[in-house]
Coordinates of C-alpha atoms in Angstrom, one line a residue:
Chain A
X23 CA 48.9 -55.5 21.0
X24 CA 48.2 -54.2 24.5
X25 CA 50.6 -54.7 27.4
X26 CA 49.5 -57.2 30.0
X27 CA 48.7 -54.7 32.8
X28 CA 47.3 -51.8 30.8
X29 CA 44.1 -50.1 31.8
X30 CA 42.0 -51.8 29.1
X31 CA 43.0 -55.2 30.4
X32 CA 42.0 -54.3 34.0
X33 CA 38.7 -53.2 32.5
X34 CA 38.2 -56.5 30.7
X35 CA 39.0 -58.5 33.8
X36 CA 36.7 -56.6 36.0
X37 CA 33.8 -57.1 33.6
X38 CA 34.5 -60.8 33.1
X39 CA 34.6 -61.3 36.9
X40 CA 31.2 -59.8 37.6
X41 CA 29.2 -60.4 34.4
X42 CA 30.3 -63.8 33.3
X43 CA 28.1 -64.2 30.3
X44 CA 29.5 -61.1 28.6
X45 CA 32.0 -61.3 25.8
X46 CA 34.6 -58.6 26.1
X47 CA 37.3 -57.7 23.6
X48 CA 39.7 -54.8 23.1
X49 CA 39.1 -53.3 19.7
X50 CA 42.1 -51.0 19.8
X51 CA 43.8 -48.5 22.1
X52 CA 41.1 -47.0 24.4
X53 CA 38.2 -48.9 22.9
X54 CA 36.5 -51.8 24.7
X55 CA 33.6 -53.7 23.2
X56 CA 31.2 -55.7 25.3
X57 CA 28.5 -58.0 23.8
X58 CA 25.9 -59.1 26.4
X59 CA 22.4 -60.3 26.8
X60 CA 19.7 -57.8 26.6
X61 CA 18.4 -58.3 30.1
X62 CA 21.8 -57.6 31.7
X63 CA 22.2 -54.2 30.0
X64 CA 20.3 -52.0 32.5
X65 CA 22.2 -53.4 35.6
X66 CA 25.5 -53.2 33.7
X67 CA 24.9 -49.6 32.8
X68 CA 23.9 -48.7 36.3
X69 CA 27.0 -50.5 37.6
X70 CA 29.2 -48.7 35.1
X71 CA 27.9 -45.3 36.1
X72 CA 27.7 -45.5 39.8
X73 CA 30.3 -48.0 41.0
X74 CA 32.8 -47.4 38.3
X75 CA 34.0 -44.3 36.4
X76 CA 32.0 -44.4 33.1
X77 CA 29.9 -41.4 33.9
X78 CA 29.2 -40.1 30.4
X79 CA 26.7 -41.6 27.9
X80 CA 28.0 -40.5 24.5
X81 CA 25.5 -42.1 22.1
X82 CA 23.0 -44.8 21.6
X83 CA 22.9 -46.3 18.1
X84 CA 21.1 -49.1 16.3
X85 CA 22.1 -51.6 13.6
X86 CA 19.6 -53.5 11.5
X87 CA 20.7 -57.2 11.1
X88 CA 18.1 -58.1 8.5
X89 CA 19.4 -61.6 7.8
X90 CA 19.6 -62.6 11.4
X91 CA 16.2 -61.0 12.2
X92 CA 17.6 -58.8 14.9
X93 CA 18.3 -55.2 15.8
X94 CA 21.5 -54.4 17.7
X95 CA 21.5 -51.6 20.2
X96 CA 24.9 -50.0 20.9
X97 CA 25.5 -47.9 24.0
X98 CA 28.7 -45.8 24.1
X99 CA 30.0 -44.8 27.4
X100 CA 33.0 -42.6 28.1
X101 CA 35.2 -42.3 31.1
X102 CA 36.9 -39.0 31.9
X103 CA 39.5 -40.5 34.2
X104 CA 40.8 -43.3 32.1
X105 CA 39.7 -41.9 28.6
X106 CA 38.2 -45.3 27.6
X107 CA 35.2 -45.6 25.4
X108 CA 33.1 -48.6 26.4
X109 CA 30.7 -49.9 23.7
X110 CA 27.9 -52.2 24.9
X111 CA 26.2 -54.2 22.1
X112 CA 23.0 -56.3 22.6
X113 CA 20.5 -57.8 20.3
X114 CA 16.8 -57.1 20.2
X115 CA 14.3 -59.4 18.4
X116 CA 13.2 -57.8 15.1
X117 CA 9.7 -59.2 15.0
X118 CA 8.8 -57.7 18.4
X119 CA 11.3 -54.9 19.0
X120 CA 10.9 -53.4 22.5
X121 CA 13.1 -52.5 25.4
X122 CA 13.1 -50.3 28.5
X123 CA 14.1 -46.7 28.7
X124 CA 17.3 -45.7 30.4
X125 CA 16.4 -42.1 31.0
X126 CA 16.4 -42.6 34.8
X127 CA 20.1 -43.2 34.7
X128 CA 21.0 -40.6 32.1
X129 CA 18.3 -38.0 31.0
X130 CA 19.8 -37.6 27.6
X131 CA 19.0 -41.2 26.7
X132 CA 15.4 -40.1 26.1
X133 CA 16.4 -38.1 23.0
X134 CA 18.4 -40.9 21.5
X135 CA 15.5 -43.3 22.1
X136 CA 13.1 -41.0 20.4
X137 CA 15.2 -41.0 17.3
X138 CA 15.7 -44.8 17.3
X139 CA 11.9 -45.2 17.7
X140 CA 11.2 -43.0 14.8
X141 CA 13.8 -44.4 12.5
X142 CA 13.8 -48.1 13.4
X143 CA 10.6 -48.7 15.3
X144 CA 11.9 -50.0 18.6
X145 CA 9.5 -49.3 21.4
X146 CA 11.0 -48.1 24.7
X147 CA 8.8 -48.7 27.6
X148 CA 8.7 -45.9 30.1
X149 CA 9.6 -43.2 27.6
X150 CA 6.6 -40.9 27.4
X151 CA 7.8 -38.7 24.5
X152 CA 8.0 -41.3 21.7
X153 CA 6.2 -40.2 18.6
X154 CA 6.8 -37.7 15.8
X155 CA 10.2 -36.2 16.2
X156 CA 12.1 -35.3 13.1
X157 CA 9.9 -36.5 10.2
X158 CA 6.6 -34.7 9.7
X159 CA 3.4 -36.7 8.7
X160 CA 5.3 -39.9 7.9
X161 CA 3.2 -42.8 6.9
X162 CA 5.0 -46.0 6.3
X163 CA 7.5 -48.2 7.9
X164 CA 10.4 -46.6 9.9
X165 CA 12.7 -45.4 7.1
X166 CA 16.1 -46.5 8.4
X167 CA 15.2 -50.2 8.3
X168 CA 17.0 -52.1 5.6
X169 CA 13.8 -53.5 4.0
X170 CA 12.6 -50.0 3.2
X171 CA 13.5 -49.2 -0.4
X172 CA 14.3 -45.6 -0.4
X173 CA 15.2 -45.3 -4.1
X174 CA 11.9 -46.7 -5.1
X175 CA 10.0 -44.4 -2.7
X176 CA 11.8 -41.4 -4.1
X177 CA 11.2 -42.4 -7.7
X178 CA 7.5 -43.0 -7.1
X179 CA 6.7 -39.9 -5.0
X180 CA 8.9 -37.1 -6.3
X181 CA 9.1 -35.9 -9.9
X182 CA 12.4 -36.9 -11.5
X183 CA 13.9 -34.5 -13.9
X184 CA 14.8 -36.4 -17.1
X185 CA 18.5 -36.4 -18.0
X186 CA 20.2 -35.0 -21.0
X187 CA 20.3 -37.1 -24.2
X188 CA 24.1 -36.8 -24.5
X189 CA 24.6 -37.7 -20.8
X190 CA 27.8 -39.7 -20.1
X191 CA 28.4 -42.1 -17.2
X192 CA 31.0 -40.7 -14.9
X193 CA 32.6 -44.0 -14.1
X194 CA 33.0 -45.1 -17.7
X195 CA 34.5 -41.7 -18.7
X196 CA 37.1 -42.0 -15.9
X197 CA 37.9 -45.6 -16.8
X198 CA 38.4 -44.6 -20.4
X199 CA 40.8 -41.8 -19.4
X200 CA 42.8 -43.8 -17.0
X201 CA 42.7 -47.1 -18.8
X202 CA 41.4 -49.2 -15.8
X203 CA 38.2 -51.1 -15.9
X204 CA 35.1 -50.3 -13.8
X205 CA 35.1 -52.8 -10.9
X206 CA 32.3 -55.3 -10.6
X207 CA 30.7 -54.0 -7.5
X208 CA 30.3 -50.6 -9.1
X209 CA 29.0 -51.8 -12.5
X210 CA 25.3 -51.7 -11.5
X211 CA 25.5 -48.0 -10.6
X212 CA 27.1 -47.1 -13.9
X213 CA 23.8 -47.8 -15.7
X214 CA 21.3 -45.0 -15.7
X215 CA 18.1 -46.2 -14.3
X216 CA 15.9 -43.2 -13.8
X217 CA 13.6 -43.9 -16.8
X218 CA 12.4 -47.3 -15.7
Chain B
X13 CA 3.0 -1.6 -14.4
X14 CA 2.6 -3.8 -17.5
X15 CA 4.2 -7.1 -18.2
X16 CA 3.5 -6.9 -21.9
X17 CA 6.7 -7.7 -23.7
X18 CA 5.9 -5.9 -26.9
X19 CA 5.5 -2.4 -25.6
X20 CA 8.5 -1.2 -23.7
X21 CA 7.8 2.2 -22.3
X22 CA 10.2 4.5 -20.6
X23 CA 8.4 3.8 -17.3
X24 CA 9.3 0.2 -17.6
X25 CA 12.9 0.9 -18.3
X26 CA 13.2 3.1 -15.3
X27 CA 11.3 0.7 -13.0
X28 CA 13.3 -2.3 -14.0
X29 CA 16.5 -0.4 -13.6
X30 CA 15.6 0.6 -10.1
X31 CA 14.4 -2.9 -9.2
X32 CA 17.4 -4.8 -10.5
X33 CA 19.8 -2.6 -8.6
X34 CA 18.2 -3.2 -5.2
X35 CA 17.4 -6.8 -4.5
X36 CA 16.5 -7.6 -1.0
X37 CA 17.1 -11.3 -0.1
X38 CA 14.9 -13.0 2.5
X39 CA 17.0 -14.2 5.4
X40 CA 16.0 -17.8 5.2
X41 CA 18.8 -20.3 4.6
X42 CA 16.9 -23.4 3.6
X43 CA 19.8 -25.8 3.2
X44 CA 23.5 -26.2 3.3
X45 CA 24.1 -23.8 0.5
X46 CA 23.4 -20.9 2.8
X47 CA 27.0 -21.1 4.0
X48 CA 28.1 -19.5 0.7
X49 CA 26.0 -16.3 1.3
X50 CA 28.1 -14.7 4.0
X51 CA 31.3 -14.9 1.9
X52 CA 29.4 -13.4 -1.0
X53 CA 28.2 -10.5 1.1
X54 CA 31.3 -9.7 3.0
X55 CA 34.2 -7.6 1.8
X56 CA 36.1 -10.0 -0.4
X57 CA 33.4 -10.8 -3.0
X58 CA 31.4 -7.7 -2.1
X59 CA 27.7 -8.5 -2.9
X60 CA 26.5 -5.2 -1.6
X61 CA 27.8 -3.3 -4.5
X62 CA 25.1 -4.9 -6.6
X63 CA 22.4 -3.7 -4.2
X64 CA 22.0 -7.0 -2.4
X65 CA 21.1 -6.9 1.2
X66 CA 19.1 -9.0 3.6
X67 CA 15.5 -8.6 4.5
X68 CA 14.0 -9.6 7.8
X69 CA 10.4 -10.5 6.8
X70 CA 8.8 -11.9 3.7
X71 CA 6.8 -8.8 3.2
X72 CA 10.0 -6.8 2.8
X73 CA 11.9 -9.2 0.5
X74 CA 12.2 -9.4 -3.2
X75 CA 14.2 -12.6 -3.7
X76 CA 13.8 -16.0 -2.2
X77 CA 17.0 -18.0 -2.3
X78 CA 16.4 -21.7 -2.1
X79 CA 19.8 -22.8 -1.1
X80 CA 20.2 -26.5 -1.4
X81 CA 17.9 -29.5 -0.7
X82 CA 14.3 -29.1 0.4
X83 CA 12.8 -31.6 2.8
X84 CA 9.0 -31.8 2.6
X85 CA 8.8 -30.3 6.0
X86 CA 10.7 -27.2 4.8
X87 CA 8.8 -27.0 1.5
X88 CA 5.6 -26.3 3.4
X89 CA 7.1 -23.4 5.2
X90 CA 8.9 -22.1 2.1
X91 CA 5.6 -22.1 0.2
X92 CA 4.0 -20.1 3.0
X93 CA 6.9 -17.6 3.0
X94 CA 6.8 -17.3 -0.8
X95 CA 3.1 -16.5 -0.8
X96 CA 3.5 -13.8 1.7
X97 CA 6.1 -12.0 -0.4
X98 CA 4.6 -9.2 -2.5
X99 CA 5.0 -8.8 -6.3
X100 CA 7.4 -8.4 -8.0
X101 CA 9.3 -11.4 -6.5
X102 CA 11.9 -13.8 -7.8
X103 CA 13.1 -17.2 -6.9
X104 CA 16.7 -18.4 -7.4
X105 CA 17.5 -22.1 -7.1
X106 CA 20.9 -22.6 -5.6
X107 CA 22.9 -25.7 -6.1
X108 CA 22.3 -29.0 -7.8
X109 CA 19.8 -30.3 -5.4
X110 CA 17.2 -27.9 -6.7
X111 CA 17.9 -28.9 -10.3
X112 CA 17.7 -32.7 -10.2
X113 CA 18.0 -33.8 -6.7
X114 CA 21.8 -33.5 -6.4
X115 CA 23.4 -35.6 -3.7
X116 CA 20.1 -36.5 -2.1
X117 CA 18.3 -37.8 -5.2
X118 CA 17.5 -41.1 -3.6
X119 CA 16.3 -39.7 -0.3
X120 CA 12.8 -40.4 1.0
X121 CA 12.5 -37.0 2.4
X122 CA 13.8 -34.4 -0.1
X123 CA 12.2 -33.2 -3.4
X124 CA 14.1 -33.6 -6.6
X125 CA 12.9 -30.9 -9.0
X126 CA 12.1 -27.5 -7.5
X127 CA 10.5 -26.1 -10.7
X128 CA 7.5 -28.3 -10.1
X129 CA 6.6 -26.6 -6.8
X130 CA 7.7 -23.0 -7.2
X131 CA 8.3 -20.8 -10.2
X132 CA 12.1 -20.5 -10.5
X133 CA 13.8 -17.7 -12.5
X134 CA 17.4 -18.6 -12.3
X135 CA 19.2 -21.8 -11.4
X136 CA 22.8 -21.6 -10.1
X137 CA 24.8 -24.8 -10.6
X138 CA 27.3 -26.2 -8.2
X139 CA 27.6 -27.9 -4.8
X140 CA 27.9 -25.3 -3.4
X141 CA 28.4 -22.6 -6.0
X142 CA 31.3 -20.4 -5.3
X143 CA 30.8 -16.7 -4.6
X144 CA 31.8 -15.8 -8.1
X145 CA 29.0 -18.2 -9.4
X146 CA 26.5 -16.7 -7.0
X147 CA 27.3 -13.2 -8.3
X148 CA 27.0 -14.3 -11.9
X149 CA 23.6 -15.8 -11.1
X150 CA 22.5 -12.5 -9.7
X151 CA 23.8 -10.7 -12.8
X152 CA 21.7 -13.1 -14.9
X153 CA 18.7 -12.3 -12.8
X154 CA 19.4 -8.6 -13.4
X155 CA 19.4 -9.2 -17.1
X156 CA 16.1 -11.0 -17.0
X157 CA 14.6 -8.1 -15.0
X158 CA 15.8 -5.5 -17.5
X159 CA 14.3 -7.4 -20.4
X160 CA 11.1 -7.9 -18.5
X161 CA 11.2 -11.7 -18.6
X162 CA 11.4 -12.4 -14.9
X163 CA 7.7 -13.1 -14.4
X164 CA 7.7 -15.9 -11.9
X165 CA 5.1 -14.3 -9.8
X166 CA 2.7 -13.9 -12.7
X167 CA 3.3 -17.5 -13.7
X168 CA 2.5 -18.7 -10.2
X169 CA -0.8 -16.8 -10.2
X170 CA -1.9 -18.1 -13.6
X171 CA -1.0 -21.7 -13.1
X172 CA -1.9 -21.9 -9.4
X173 CA -3.9 -25.1 -9.7
X174 CA -1.0 -26.9 -11.4
X175 CA 1.5 -25.8 -8.7
X176 CA -1.0 -26.7 -5.9
X177 CA -1.6 -30.2 -7.3
X178 CA 2.1 -30.9 -7.3
X179 CA 2.6 -29.5 -3.9
X180 CA -0.3 -31.5 -2.4
X181 CA 1.1 -34.7 -3.9
X182 CA 4.2 -34.2 -1.7
X183 CA 2.8 -32.5 1.4
X184 CA 0.2 -34.8 2.8
X185 CA -1.1 -32.8 5.8
X186 CA -2.2 -29.6 4.0
X187 CA -3.3 -27.1 6.5
X188 CA -2.5 -23.8 4.8
X189 CA -4.6 -20.8 4.0
X190 CA -6.1 -20.5 0.5
X191 CA -4.8 -17.3 -1.1
X192 CA -7.0 -15.6 -3.7
X193 CA -5.3 -12.8 -5.3

């Protein structure tokens, strides 16, 4: 556990004093996680960069919470003076995914937003360069979403080479040699299902 | 130059001897397997003693090494490079991704069987194959050239419609020139 007056705790107290609806917790040494409402994220990031010492945007990432019908955007900020990584998580509605761009605070956010737009489909208002980025001539839903079945797409579109007649399953061979059983969560991958 | 297997004249023997001992590889590392080319060429597993060296442009190259996975984006460019190479030309498939998809068999972006899209002469197994395996793959190619069986270029010309049909199934936006040899 952290000491009472360590740097991460001063961080937590400062955030809780100013942004009172945010939930802050210390994940481990030098990692602070903040969960906040979506509309407070741009003011918080501007505050962190200009009035505090989190000057470096390391990464913007996205998580697909299919069961809760939400996307989660994660902004990772780094401070050179205190060596703390601050992770800001906020939820976006999955049926109408849109947000604003943050490239006026950090210019590199434009590239991360282009990737998230191509892979998840979140629209960033104000970012002019959204569009075809990594994939070429892609028709279909954004491929990193969890309801996109990538195995089925690969089996339907690309020719699969048929396996050998005497093919053995790797997991079952190993379990025979070592004497242990194949665990339950891995049983479905032991069965060859290319010819289906 | 005749590809007829039955009549092996002295000209064929001399030509294939010369060809197999000077193979120029196109400098296009298509995937992660290209990291095994520099160790094969440098002094420890000397690849240059077999006559292998790099070529700058497709017009000057003999061998196209498909090292690893091929995204559909790369496949379009590889087809164009392959068609710019001049006969006799050979294709070597490196790694298990060219054989049956390898590590990326379930990806929406990479092809699984290379032999459907380009005529492959030799497959080298591994992920990545070690330099010793690479050299043994080249020796296998040299054997095929000496016997006159390395006829990937001719197969491509004869079965062009079949290859094109497979390629167009995967590459949707086909804006490539139509070659008519």
